[in-house]
Short mmCIF file of N, CA and C in Angstrom, two decimals:
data_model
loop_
_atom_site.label_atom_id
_atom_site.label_comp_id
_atom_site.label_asym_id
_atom_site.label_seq_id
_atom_site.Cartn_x
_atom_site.Cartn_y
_atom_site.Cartn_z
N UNK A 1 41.19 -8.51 32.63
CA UNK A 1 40.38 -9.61 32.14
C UNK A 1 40.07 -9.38 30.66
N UNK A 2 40.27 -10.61 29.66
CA UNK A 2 40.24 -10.46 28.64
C UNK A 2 38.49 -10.02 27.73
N UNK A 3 37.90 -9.79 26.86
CA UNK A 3 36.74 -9.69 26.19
C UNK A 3 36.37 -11.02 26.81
N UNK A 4 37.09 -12.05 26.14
CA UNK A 4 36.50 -13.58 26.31
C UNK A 4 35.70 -13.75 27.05
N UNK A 5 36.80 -13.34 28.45
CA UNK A 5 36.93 -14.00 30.12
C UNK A 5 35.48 -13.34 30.36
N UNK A 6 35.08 -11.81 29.86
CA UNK A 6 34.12 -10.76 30.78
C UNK A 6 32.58 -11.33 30.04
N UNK A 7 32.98 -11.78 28.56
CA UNK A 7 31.97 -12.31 27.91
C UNK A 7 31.46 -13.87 28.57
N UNK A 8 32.68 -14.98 28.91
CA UNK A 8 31.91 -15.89 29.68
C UNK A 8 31.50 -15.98 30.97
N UNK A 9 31.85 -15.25 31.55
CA UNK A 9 31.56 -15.14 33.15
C UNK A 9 30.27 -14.21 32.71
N UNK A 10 29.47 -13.56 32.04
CA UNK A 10 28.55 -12.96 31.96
C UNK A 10 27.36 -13.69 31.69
N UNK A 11 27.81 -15.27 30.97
CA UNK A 11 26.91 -15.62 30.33
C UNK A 11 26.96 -17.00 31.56
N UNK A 12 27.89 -17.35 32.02
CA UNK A 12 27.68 -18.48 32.97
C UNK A 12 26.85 -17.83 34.44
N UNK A 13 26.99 -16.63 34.90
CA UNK A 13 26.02 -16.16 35.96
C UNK A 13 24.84 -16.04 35.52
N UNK A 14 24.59 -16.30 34.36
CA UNK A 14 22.78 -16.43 33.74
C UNK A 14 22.14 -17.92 33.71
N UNK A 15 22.69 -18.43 33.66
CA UNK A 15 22.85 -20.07 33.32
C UNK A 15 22.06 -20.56 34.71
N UNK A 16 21.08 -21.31 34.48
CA UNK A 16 20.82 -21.92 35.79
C UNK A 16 20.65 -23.60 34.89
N UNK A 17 21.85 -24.41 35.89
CA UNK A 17 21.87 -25.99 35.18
C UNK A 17 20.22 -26.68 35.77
N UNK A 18 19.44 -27.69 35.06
CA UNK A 18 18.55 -28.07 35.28
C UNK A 18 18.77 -29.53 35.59
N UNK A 19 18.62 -30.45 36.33
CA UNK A 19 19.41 -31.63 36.62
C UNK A 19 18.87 -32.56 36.26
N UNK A 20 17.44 -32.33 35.47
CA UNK A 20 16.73 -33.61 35.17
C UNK A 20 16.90 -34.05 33.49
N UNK A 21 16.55 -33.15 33.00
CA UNK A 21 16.52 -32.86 31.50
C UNK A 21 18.29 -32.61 30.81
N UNK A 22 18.86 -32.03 31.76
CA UNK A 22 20.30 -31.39 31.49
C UNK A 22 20.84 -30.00 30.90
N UNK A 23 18.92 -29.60 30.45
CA UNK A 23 19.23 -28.12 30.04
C UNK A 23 19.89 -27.21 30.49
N UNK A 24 21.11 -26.14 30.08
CA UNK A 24 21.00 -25.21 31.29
C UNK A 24 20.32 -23.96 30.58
N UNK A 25 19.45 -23.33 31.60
CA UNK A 25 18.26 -22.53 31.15
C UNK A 25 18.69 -21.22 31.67
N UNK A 26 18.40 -20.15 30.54
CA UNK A 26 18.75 -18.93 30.66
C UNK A 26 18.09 -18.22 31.71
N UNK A 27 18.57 -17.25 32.11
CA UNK A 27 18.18 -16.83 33.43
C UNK A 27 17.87 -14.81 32.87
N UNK A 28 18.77 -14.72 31.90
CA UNK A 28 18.77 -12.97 31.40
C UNK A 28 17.81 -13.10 30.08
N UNK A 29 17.68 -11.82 29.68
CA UNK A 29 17.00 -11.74 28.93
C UNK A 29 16.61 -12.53 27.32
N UNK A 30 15.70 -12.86 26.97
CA UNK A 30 15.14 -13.64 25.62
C UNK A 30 14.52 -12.41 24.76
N UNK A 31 14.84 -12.87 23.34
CA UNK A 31 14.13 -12.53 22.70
C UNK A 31 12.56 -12.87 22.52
N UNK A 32 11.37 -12.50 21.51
CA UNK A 32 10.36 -13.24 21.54
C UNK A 32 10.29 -13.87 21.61
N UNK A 33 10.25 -15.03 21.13
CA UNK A 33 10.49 -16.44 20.78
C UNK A 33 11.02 -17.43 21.79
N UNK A 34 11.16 -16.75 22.96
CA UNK A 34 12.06 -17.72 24.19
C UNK A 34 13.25 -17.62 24.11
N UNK A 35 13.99 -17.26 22.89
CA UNK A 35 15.65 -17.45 22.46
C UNK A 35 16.66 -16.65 23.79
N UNK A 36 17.66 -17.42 24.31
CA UNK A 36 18.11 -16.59 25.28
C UNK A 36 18.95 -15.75 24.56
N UNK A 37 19.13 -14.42 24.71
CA UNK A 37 19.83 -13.14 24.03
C UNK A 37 20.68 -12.76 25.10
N UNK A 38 21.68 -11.72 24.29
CA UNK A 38 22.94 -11.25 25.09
C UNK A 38 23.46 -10.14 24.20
N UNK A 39 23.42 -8.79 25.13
CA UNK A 39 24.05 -7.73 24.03
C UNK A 39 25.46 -7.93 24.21
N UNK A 40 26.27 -7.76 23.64
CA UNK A 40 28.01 -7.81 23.72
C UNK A 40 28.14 -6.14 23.48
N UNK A 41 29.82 -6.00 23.43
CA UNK A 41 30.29 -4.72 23.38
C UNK A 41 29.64 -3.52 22.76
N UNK A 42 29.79 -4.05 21.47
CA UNK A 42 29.54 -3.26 20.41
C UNK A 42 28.12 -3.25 20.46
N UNK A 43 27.14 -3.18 21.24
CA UNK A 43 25.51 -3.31 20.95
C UNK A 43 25.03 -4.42 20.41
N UNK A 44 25.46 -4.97 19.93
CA UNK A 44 24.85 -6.10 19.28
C UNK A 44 24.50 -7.30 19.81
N UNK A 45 23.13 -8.12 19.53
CA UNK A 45 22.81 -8.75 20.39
C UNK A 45 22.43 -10.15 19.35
N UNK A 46 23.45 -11.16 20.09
CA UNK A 46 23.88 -12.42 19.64
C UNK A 46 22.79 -13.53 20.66
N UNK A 47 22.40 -14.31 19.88
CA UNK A 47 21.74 -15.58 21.03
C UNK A 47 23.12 -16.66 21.19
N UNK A 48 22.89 -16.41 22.97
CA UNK A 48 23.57 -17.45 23.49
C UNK A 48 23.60 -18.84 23.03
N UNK A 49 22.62 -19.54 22.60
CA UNK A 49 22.90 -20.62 22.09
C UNK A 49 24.45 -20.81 20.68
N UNK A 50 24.08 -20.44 20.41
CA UNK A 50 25.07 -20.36 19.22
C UNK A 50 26.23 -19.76 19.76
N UNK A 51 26.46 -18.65 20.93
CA UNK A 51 27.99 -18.37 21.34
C UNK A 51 28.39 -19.30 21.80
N UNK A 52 27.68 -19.94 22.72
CA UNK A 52 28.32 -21.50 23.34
C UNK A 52 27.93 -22.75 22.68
N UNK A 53 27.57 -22.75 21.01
CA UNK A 53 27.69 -24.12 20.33
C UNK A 53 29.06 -23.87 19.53
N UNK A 54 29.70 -22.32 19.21
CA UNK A 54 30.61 -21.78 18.35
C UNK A 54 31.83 -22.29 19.13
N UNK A 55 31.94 -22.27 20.32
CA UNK A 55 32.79 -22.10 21.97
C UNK A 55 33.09 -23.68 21.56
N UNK A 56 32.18 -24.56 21.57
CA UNK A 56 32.43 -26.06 21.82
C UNK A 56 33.04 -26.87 20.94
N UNK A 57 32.09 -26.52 19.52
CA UNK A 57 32.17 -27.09 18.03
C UNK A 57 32.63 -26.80 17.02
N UNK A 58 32.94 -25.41 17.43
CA UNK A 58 33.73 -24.09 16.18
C UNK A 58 32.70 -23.71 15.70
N UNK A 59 32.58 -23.04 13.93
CA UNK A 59 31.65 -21.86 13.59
C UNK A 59 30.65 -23.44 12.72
N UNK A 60 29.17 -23.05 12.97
CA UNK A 60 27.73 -23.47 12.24
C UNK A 60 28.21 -23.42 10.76
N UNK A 61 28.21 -24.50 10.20
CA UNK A 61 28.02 -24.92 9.36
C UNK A 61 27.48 -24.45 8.17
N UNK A 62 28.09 -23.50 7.09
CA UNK A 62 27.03 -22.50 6.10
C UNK A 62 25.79 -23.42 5.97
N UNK A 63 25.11 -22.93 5.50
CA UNK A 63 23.39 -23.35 5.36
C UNK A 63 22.93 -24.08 6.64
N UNK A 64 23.21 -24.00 7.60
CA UNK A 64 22.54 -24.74 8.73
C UNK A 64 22.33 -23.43 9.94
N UNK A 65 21.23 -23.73 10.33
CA UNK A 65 20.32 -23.64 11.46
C UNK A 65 20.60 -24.21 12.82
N UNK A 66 20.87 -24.01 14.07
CA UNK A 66 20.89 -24.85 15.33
C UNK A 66 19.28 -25.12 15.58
N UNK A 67 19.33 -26.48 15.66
CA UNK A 67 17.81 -26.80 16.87
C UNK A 67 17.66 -27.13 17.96
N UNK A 68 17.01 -26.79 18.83
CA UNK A 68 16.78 -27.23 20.17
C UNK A 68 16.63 -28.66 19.88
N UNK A 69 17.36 -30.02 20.75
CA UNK A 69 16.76 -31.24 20.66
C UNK A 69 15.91 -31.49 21.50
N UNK A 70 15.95 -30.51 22.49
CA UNK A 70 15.01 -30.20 23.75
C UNK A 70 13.99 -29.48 23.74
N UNK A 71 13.95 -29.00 22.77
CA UNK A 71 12.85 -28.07 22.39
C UNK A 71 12.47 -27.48 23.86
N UNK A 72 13.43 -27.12 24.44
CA UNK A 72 13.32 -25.64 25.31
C UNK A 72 14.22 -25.11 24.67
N UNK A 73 13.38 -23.33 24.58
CA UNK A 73 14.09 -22.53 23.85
C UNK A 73 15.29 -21.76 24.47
N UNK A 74 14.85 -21.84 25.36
CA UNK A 74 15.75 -21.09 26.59
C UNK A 74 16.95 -21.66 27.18
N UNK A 75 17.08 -22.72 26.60
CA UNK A 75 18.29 -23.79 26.92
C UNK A 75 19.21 -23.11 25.72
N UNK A 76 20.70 -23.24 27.21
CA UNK A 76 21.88 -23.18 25.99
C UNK A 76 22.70 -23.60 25.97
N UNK A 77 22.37 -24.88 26.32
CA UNK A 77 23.61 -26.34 26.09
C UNK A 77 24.01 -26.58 25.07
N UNK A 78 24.74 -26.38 24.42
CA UNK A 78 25.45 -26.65 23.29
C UNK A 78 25.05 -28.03 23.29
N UNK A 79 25.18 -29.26 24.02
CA UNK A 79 25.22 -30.40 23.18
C UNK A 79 23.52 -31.15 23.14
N UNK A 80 22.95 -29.75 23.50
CA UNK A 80 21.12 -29.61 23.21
C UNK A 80 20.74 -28.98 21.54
N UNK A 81 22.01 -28.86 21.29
CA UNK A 81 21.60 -27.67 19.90
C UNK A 81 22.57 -28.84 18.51
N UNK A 82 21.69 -28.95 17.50
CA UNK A 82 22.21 -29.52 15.97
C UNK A 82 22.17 -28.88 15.25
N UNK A 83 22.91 -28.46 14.43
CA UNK A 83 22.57 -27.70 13.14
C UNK A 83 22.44 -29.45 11.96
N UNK A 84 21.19 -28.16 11.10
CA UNK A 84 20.21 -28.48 10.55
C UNK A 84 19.78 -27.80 9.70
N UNK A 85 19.79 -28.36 8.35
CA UNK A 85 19.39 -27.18 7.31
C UNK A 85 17.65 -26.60 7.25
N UNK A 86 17.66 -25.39 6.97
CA UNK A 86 15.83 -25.00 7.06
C UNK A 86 14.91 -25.90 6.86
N UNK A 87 14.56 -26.45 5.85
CA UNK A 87 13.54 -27.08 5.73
C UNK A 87 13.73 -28.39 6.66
N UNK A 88 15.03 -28.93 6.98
CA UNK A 88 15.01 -30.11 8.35
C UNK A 88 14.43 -29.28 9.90
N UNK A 89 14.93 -28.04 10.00
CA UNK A 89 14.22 -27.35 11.02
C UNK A 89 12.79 -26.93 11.23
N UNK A 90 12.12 -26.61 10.38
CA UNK A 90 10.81 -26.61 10.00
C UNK A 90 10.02 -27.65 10.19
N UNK A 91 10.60 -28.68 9.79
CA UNK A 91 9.70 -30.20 10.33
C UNK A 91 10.25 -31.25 11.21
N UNK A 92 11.37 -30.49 11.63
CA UNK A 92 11.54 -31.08 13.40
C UNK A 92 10.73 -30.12 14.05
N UNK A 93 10.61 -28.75 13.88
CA UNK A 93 9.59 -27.93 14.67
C UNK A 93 8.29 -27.74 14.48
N UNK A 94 7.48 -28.08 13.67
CA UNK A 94 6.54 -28.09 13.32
C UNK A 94 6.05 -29.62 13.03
N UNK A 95 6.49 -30.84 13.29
CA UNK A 95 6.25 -32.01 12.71
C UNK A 95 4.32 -32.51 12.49
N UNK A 96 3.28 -31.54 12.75
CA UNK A 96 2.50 -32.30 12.61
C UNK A 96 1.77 -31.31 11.27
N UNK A 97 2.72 -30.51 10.39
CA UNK A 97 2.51 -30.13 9.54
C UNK A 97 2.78 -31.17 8.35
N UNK A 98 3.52 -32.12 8.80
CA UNK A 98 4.24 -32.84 8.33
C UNK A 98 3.15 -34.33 8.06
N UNK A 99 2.45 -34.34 8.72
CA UNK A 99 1.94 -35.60 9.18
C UNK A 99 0.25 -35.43 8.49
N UNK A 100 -0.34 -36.19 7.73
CA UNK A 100 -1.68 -36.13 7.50
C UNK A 100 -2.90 -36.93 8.93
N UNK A 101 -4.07 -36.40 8.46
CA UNK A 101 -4.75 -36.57 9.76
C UNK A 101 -5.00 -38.32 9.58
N UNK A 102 -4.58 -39.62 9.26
CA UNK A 102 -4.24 -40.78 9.47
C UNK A 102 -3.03 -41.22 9.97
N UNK A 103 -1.78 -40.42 9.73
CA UNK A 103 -0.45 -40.35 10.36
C UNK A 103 0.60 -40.50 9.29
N UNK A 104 0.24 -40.63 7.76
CA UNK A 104 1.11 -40.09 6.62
C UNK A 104 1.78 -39.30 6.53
N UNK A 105 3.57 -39.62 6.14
CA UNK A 105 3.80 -38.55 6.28
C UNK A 105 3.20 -37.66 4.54
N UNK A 106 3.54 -36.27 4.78
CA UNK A 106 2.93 -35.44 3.84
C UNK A 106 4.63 -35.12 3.12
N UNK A 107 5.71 -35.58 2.95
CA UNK A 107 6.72 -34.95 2.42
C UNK A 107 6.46 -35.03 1.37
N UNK A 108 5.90 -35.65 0.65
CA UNK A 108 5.48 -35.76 -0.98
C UNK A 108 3.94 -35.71 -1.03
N UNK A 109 3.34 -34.47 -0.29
CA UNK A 109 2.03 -34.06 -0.77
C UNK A 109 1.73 -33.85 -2.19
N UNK A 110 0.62 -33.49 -2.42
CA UNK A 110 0.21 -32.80 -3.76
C UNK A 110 -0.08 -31.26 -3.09
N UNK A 111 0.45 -30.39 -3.75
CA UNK A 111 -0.24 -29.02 -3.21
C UNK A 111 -1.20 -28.51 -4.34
N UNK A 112 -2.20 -28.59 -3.68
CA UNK A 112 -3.51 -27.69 -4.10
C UNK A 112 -3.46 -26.54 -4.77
N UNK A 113 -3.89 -26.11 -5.42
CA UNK A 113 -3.96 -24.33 -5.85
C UNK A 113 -3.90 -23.55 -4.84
N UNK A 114 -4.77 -24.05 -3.64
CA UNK A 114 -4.82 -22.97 -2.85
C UNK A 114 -3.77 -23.63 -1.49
N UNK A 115 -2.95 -23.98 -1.90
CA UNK A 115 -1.52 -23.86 -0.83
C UNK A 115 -2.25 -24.95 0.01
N UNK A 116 -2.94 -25.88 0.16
CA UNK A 116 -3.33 -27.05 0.79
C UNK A 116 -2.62 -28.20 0.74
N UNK A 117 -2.63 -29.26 1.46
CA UNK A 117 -1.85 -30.22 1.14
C UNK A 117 -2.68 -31.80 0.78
N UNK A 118 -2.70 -32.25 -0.09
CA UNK A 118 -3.45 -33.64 0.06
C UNK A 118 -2.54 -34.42 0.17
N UNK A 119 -2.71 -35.58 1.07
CA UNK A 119 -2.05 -36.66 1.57
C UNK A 119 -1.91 -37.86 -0.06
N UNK A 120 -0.85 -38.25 -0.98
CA UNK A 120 -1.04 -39.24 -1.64
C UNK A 120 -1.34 -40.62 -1.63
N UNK A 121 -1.04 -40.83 -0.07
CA UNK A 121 -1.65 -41.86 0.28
C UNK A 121 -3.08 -42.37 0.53
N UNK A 122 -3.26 -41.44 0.95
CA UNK A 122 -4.76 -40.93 1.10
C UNK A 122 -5.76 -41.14 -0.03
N UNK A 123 -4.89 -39.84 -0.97
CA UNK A 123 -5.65 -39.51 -2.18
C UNK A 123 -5.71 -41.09 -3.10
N UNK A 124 -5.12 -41.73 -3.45
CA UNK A 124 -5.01 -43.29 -3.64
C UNK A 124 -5.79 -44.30 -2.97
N UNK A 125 -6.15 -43.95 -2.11
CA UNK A 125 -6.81 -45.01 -1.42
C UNK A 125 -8.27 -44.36 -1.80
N UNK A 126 -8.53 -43.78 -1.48
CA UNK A 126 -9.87 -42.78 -2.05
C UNK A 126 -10.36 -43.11 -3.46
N UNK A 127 -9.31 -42.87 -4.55
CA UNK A 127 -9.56 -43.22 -5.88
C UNK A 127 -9.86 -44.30 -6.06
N UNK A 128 -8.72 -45.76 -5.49
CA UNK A 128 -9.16 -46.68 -5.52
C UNK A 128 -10.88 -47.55 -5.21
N UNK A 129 -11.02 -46.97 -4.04
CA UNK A 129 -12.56 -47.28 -3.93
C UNK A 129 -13.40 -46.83 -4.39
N UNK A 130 -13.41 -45.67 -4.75
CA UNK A 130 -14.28 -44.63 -5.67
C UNK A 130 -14.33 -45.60 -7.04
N UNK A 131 -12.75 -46.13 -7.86
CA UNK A 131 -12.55 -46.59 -9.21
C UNK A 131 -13.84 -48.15 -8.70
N UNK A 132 -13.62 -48.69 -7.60
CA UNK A 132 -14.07 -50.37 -7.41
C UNK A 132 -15.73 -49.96 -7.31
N UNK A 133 -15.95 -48.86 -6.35
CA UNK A 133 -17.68 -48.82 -6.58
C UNK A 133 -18.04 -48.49 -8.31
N UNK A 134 -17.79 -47.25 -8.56
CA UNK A 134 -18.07 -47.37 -10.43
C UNK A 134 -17.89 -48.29 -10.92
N UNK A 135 -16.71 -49.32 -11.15
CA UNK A 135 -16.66 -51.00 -11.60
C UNK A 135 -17.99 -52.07 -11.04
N UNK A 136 -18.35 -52.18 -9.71
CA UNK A 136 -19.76 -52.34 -9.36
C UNK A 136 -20.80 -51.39 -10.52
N UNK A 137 -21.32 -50.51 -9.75
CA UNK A 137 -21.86 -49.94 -10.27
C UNK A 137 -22.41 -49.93 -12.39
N UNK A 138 -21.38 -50.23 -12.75
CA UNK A 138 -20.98 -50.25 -13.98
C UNK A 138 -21.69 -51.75 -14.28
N UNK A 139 -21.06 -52.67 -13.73
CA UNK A 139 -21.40 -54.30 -13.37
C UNK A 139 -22.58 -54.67 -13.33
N UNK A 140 -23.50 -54.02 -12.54
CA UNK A 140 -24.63 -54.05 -11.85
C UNK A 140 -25.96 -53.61 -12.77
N UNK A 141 -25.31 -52.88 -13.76
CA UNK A 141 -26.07 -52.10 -14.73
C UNK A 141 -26.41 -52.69 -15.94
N UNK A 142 -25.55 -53.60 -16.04
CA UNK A 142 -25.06 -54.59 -17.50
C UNK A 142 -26.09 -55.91 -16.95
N UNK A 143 -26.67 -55.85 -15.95
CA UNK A 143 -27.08 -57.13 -15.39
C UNK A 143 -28.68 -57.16 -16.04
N UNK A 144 -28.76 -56.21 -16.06
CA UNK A 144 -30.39 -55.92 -16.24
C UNK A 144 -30.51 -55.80 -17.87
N UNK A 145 -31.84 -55.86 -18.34
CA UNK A 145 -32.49 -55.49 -19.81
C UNK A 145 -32.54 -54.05 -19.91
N UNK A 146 -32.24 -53.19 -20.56
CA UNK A 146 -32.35 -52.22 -20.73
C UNK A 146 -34.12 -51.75 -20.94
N UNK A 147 -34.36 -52.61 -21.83
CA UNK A 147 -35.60 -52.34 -22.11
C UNK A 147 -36.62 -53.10 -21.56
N UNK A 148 -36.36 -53.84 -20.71
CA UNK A 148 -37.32 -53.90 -19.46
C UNK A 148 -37.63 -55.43 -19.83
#
């Protein structure tokens, strides 16, 4: 039996298919992160996802990342996994970093000094009413005698 043959029959007796979702979910060992892992010959330990997106699609794409579209980590369906450059992975996985607390997105924040993010939409709408009360305010002042 060839490397191949001993390498996929190793990784398909881990595999348990899930019939609702379509994941098939690792059954051997993960790294932290949920990632299903697999040592091969030489010691080295490759995540299954990517041996069986390499198997289907050929080799990932320089600068790209695979993502779960399933966001189970433990899934290693190849046609569950996109490559995706970092910063697209970051805010498919994190998306409410992404999002200000009205539902803006934040891709064109202002960043703060101190690594914060203000929403520009936000921050605009804020100014604006802030600019219309001082215009009152301002208005309101001119109405009267100064000197009584």
């Amino acid at each position: 039996m060839s490397t191949y043959h001993r390498l996929q029959t190793r990784i398909e007796s881990k595999i348990f298919p899930e019939p609702n979702s379509g994941c098939w979910l690792w059954m051997g060992s993960t790294d932290p992160h949920g990632y299903a892992k697999l040592k091969r010959e030489k010691g080295q330990t490759t995540l299954v996802h990517r041996i069986l997106y390499e198997q289907r699609y050929g080799r990932i794409p320089e600068g790209k990342e695979l993502h779960h579209k399933c966001e189970t980590t433990c899934c290693v369906n190849p046609d569950h996994v996109e490559p995706v450059t970092r910063s697209e992975h970051i805010r498919l996985t994190f998306p409410e970093r992404f999002i200000c607390s009205v539902g803006h997105d934040l891709t064109d924040a202002i960043i703060r000094k101190n690594g914060s993010k203000l929403c520009r939409l936000c921050n605009r709408q804020y100014q604006n009413k802030w600019a219309h009360k001082q215009r009152e305010v301002h208005l309101h002042s001119n109405l009267f005698c100064k000197r009584g």
